[in-house]
Amino acid sequence: MRMRKKLVAGNWKMHGSLAENAVLLAALKPALVGVNAVVCVPFPYLAQAQTILNGSSIAWGAQNLSEHNKGAFTGEVSASMLLDFGCSYVIVGHSERRSLYGESDGLVAAKYVAAQAAGLTPILCVGESLDERESGVTEAVVARQLDAVIKLAGVDSFAGAIVAYEPVWAIGTGKTASPEQAQAVHAFIRGKIAALDPDLAGQLIIQYGGSVKAANAAELMAQPDIDGGLIGGASLVADEFVAICQAAAK
Ligand code: 13P
C-alpha cells in the first residue's frame, strides 16, 4: 500500500506578471480544490500568491533562498522573509541554480538546512546532465548530490522533505525521461535513503521533473516510486497544470 500522498509543484521560473499571475491563479484556485498542489513563484509575486491563495488548497513557495539568516548579502532573500509571505515550500538546488549560478552541492545543502531550520519544506532537486547519463554516472551524480545533504544535515533531515529528480537533459527540452528511466532513478534514490532509514525512505516524496505535461503525466505518476511532479513550462498553463495535478491525484 502506498503511504505517500502525491504532490505536484509548479516552478514558474522567471515568468509571469501581476496581470498574468492573477489570471492563472484565478483559474487554478477553483479547479484544484482538495488537490495537493504548490506553486513556486518569483520572489516579487509571493505577496500576490499569498493574497490570492490564502485559504485555498494550493500552497505557495519560492524557487531559491539564501543560506544565511540575515546580514550584508545584497540581493539575497532569507528563509524568514519567505515565511513572512506565508510560504510553505522552497526549491533548493534546481539545476539552473547549480549550472547557471554555480551553486555547489555544499551550498545547496546549506540552503536546505536554512530552509528546514525556518520550518519551510525544501524541495531538493537532483539530477544528471546528458553527458553524465551517457557516461553511465547518473547514480553516482545523484548519490553525490544527496550525500552532501546527508553529510551536513543527516538522513533524519529527509523526514518531511521532498526530493525532485530532474534529469537536466529533460528540462525544458520536450524530452521526458521514459517512465522506466525515471522510475529506475527514483528507486535508486529511495533505496539510498532506505539503506540508512527504511521507514523514512518509505514516506519520502520523490517528485519527477522534466517536460512533464498533461499528455505524459498519467504514465509517469503510475510508477511506484514517483510521488508527484515538479513542473516548469506546463505549470504556466492552467489546463495543463490542472490535468497534471488530477493525474497525480488518481
Ligand atoms: P519543464 O517542465 O519546463 O521541463 O521544467 C522542469 C523544471 O525544471 C521544473 O523545475
Short mmCIF file of N, CA, C and O in Angstrom, two decimals, residues 64-70 73 76-79 103 106-115 152:
data_model
loop_
_atom_site.label_atom_id
_atom_site.label_comp_id
_atom_site.label_asym_id
_atom_site.label_seq_id
_atom_site.Cartn_x
_atom_site.Cartn_y
_atom_site.Cartn_z
N ASN A 64 14.16 29.68 -4.53
CA ASN A 64 15.55 29.78 -4.07
C ASN A 64 15.51 30.51 -2.73
O ASN A 64 14.48 31.13 -2.39
N LEU A 65 16.58 30.43 -1.98
CA LEU A 65 16.71 31.23 -0.76
C LEU A 65 18.19 31.35 -0.44
O LEU A 65 19.02 30.64 -1.02
N SER A 66 18.49 32.23 0.50
CA SER A 66 19.87 32.37 0.96
C SER A 66 20.16 31.30 2.01
O SER A 66 19.26 30.87 2.74
N GLU A 67 21.40 30.93 2.10
CA GLU A 67 21.81 30.03 3.19
C GLU A 67 21.99 30.79 4.50
O GLU A 67 22.14 30.19 5.54
N HIS A 68 21.98 32.13 4.42
CA HIS A 68 22.17 32.96 5.61
C HIS A 68 20.82 33.42 6.17
O HIS A 68 19.85 33.57 5.42
N ASN A 69 20.81 33.73 7.46
CA ASN A 69 19.57 34.21 8.09
C ASN A 69 19.34 35.69 7.85
O ASN A 69 18.22 36.14 7.65
N LYS A 70 20.40 36.48 7.95
CA LYS A 70 20.30 37.92 7.70
C LYS A 70 21.70 38.48 7.55
O LYS A 70 22.68 37.80 7.84
N PHE A 73 24.11 40.80 2.58
CA PHE A 73 24.12 39.85 1.45
C PHE A 73 23.21 40.42 0.36
O PHE A 73 22.09 39.95 0.15
N GLU A 76 20.00 39.01 -1.75
CA GLU A 76 19.59 37.69 -1.26
C GLU A 76 18.27 37.77 -0.47
O GLU A 76 17.87 38.84 0.00
N VAL A 77 17.63 36.64 -0.31
CA VAL A 77 16.34 36.54 0.39
C VAL A 77 16.42 35.39 1.37
O VAL A 77 16.81 34.27 1.01
N SER A 78 16.08 35.66 2.64
CA SER A 78 16.25 34.64 3.68
C SER A 78 14.99 33.80 3.86
O SER A 78 13.89 34.19 3.44
N ALA A 79 15.16 32.68 4.55
CA ALA A 79 14.03 31.80 4.84
C ALA A 79 12.95 32.53 5.65
O ALA A 79 11.76 32.38 5.38
N GLU A 103 25.95 27.06 -8.06
CA GLU A 103 25.67 26.54 -6.71
C GLU A 103 26.26 25.14 -6.57
O GLU A 103 25.92 24.23 -7.32
N GLY A 106 27.62 21.66 -1.74
CA GLY A 106 27.72 22.15 -0.35
C GLY A 106 26.82 23.34 -0.10
O GLY A 106 26.16 23.43 0.95
N LEU A 107 26.77 24.27 -1.06
CA LEU A 107 25.91 25.44 -0.90
C LEU A 107 24.44 25.01 -0.90
O LEU A 107 23.64 25.49 -0.08
N VAL A 108 24.09 24.10 -1.79
CA VAL A 108 22.70 23.61 -1.85
C VAL A 108 22.33 22.98 -0.50
O VAL A 108 21.24 23.21 0.03
N ALA A 109 23.26 22.21 0.05
CA ALA A 109 22.98 21.58 1.35
C ALA A 109 22.78 22.64 2.43
O ALA A 109 21.89 22.51 3.29
N ALA A 110 23.57 23.71 2.39
CA ALA A 110 23.43 24.78 3.38
C ALA A 110 22.07 25.48 3.23
O ALA A 110 21.42 25.85 4.22
N LYS A 111 21.62 25.66 2.00
CA LYS A 111 20.31 26.28 1.76
C LYS A 111 19.19 25.36 2.27
O LYS A 111 18.20 25.82 2.84
N TYR A 112 19.37 24.08 2.05
CA TYR A 112 18.40 23.07 2.52
C TYR A 112 18.26 23.17 4.04
O TYR A 112 17.15 23.19 4.59
N VAL A 113 19.39 23.26 4.71
CA VAL A 113 19.39 23.37 6.18
C VAL A 113 18.72 24.67 6.61
O VAL A 113 17.91 24.68 7.55
N ALA A 114 19.02 25.76 5.93
CA ALA A 114 18.42 27.06 6.29
C ALA A 114 16.91 27.00 6.12
O ALA A 114 16.15 27.54 6.94
N ALA A 115 16.45 26.35 5.06
CA ALA A 115 15.00 26.24 4.82
C ALA A 115 14.35 25.46 5.96
O ALA A 115 13.36 25.91 6.56
N LEU A 152 25.75 17.01 5.81
CA LEU A 152 25.55 18.25 6.58
C LEU A 152 24.41 18.13 7.58
O LEU A 152 24.49 18.65 8.69
#
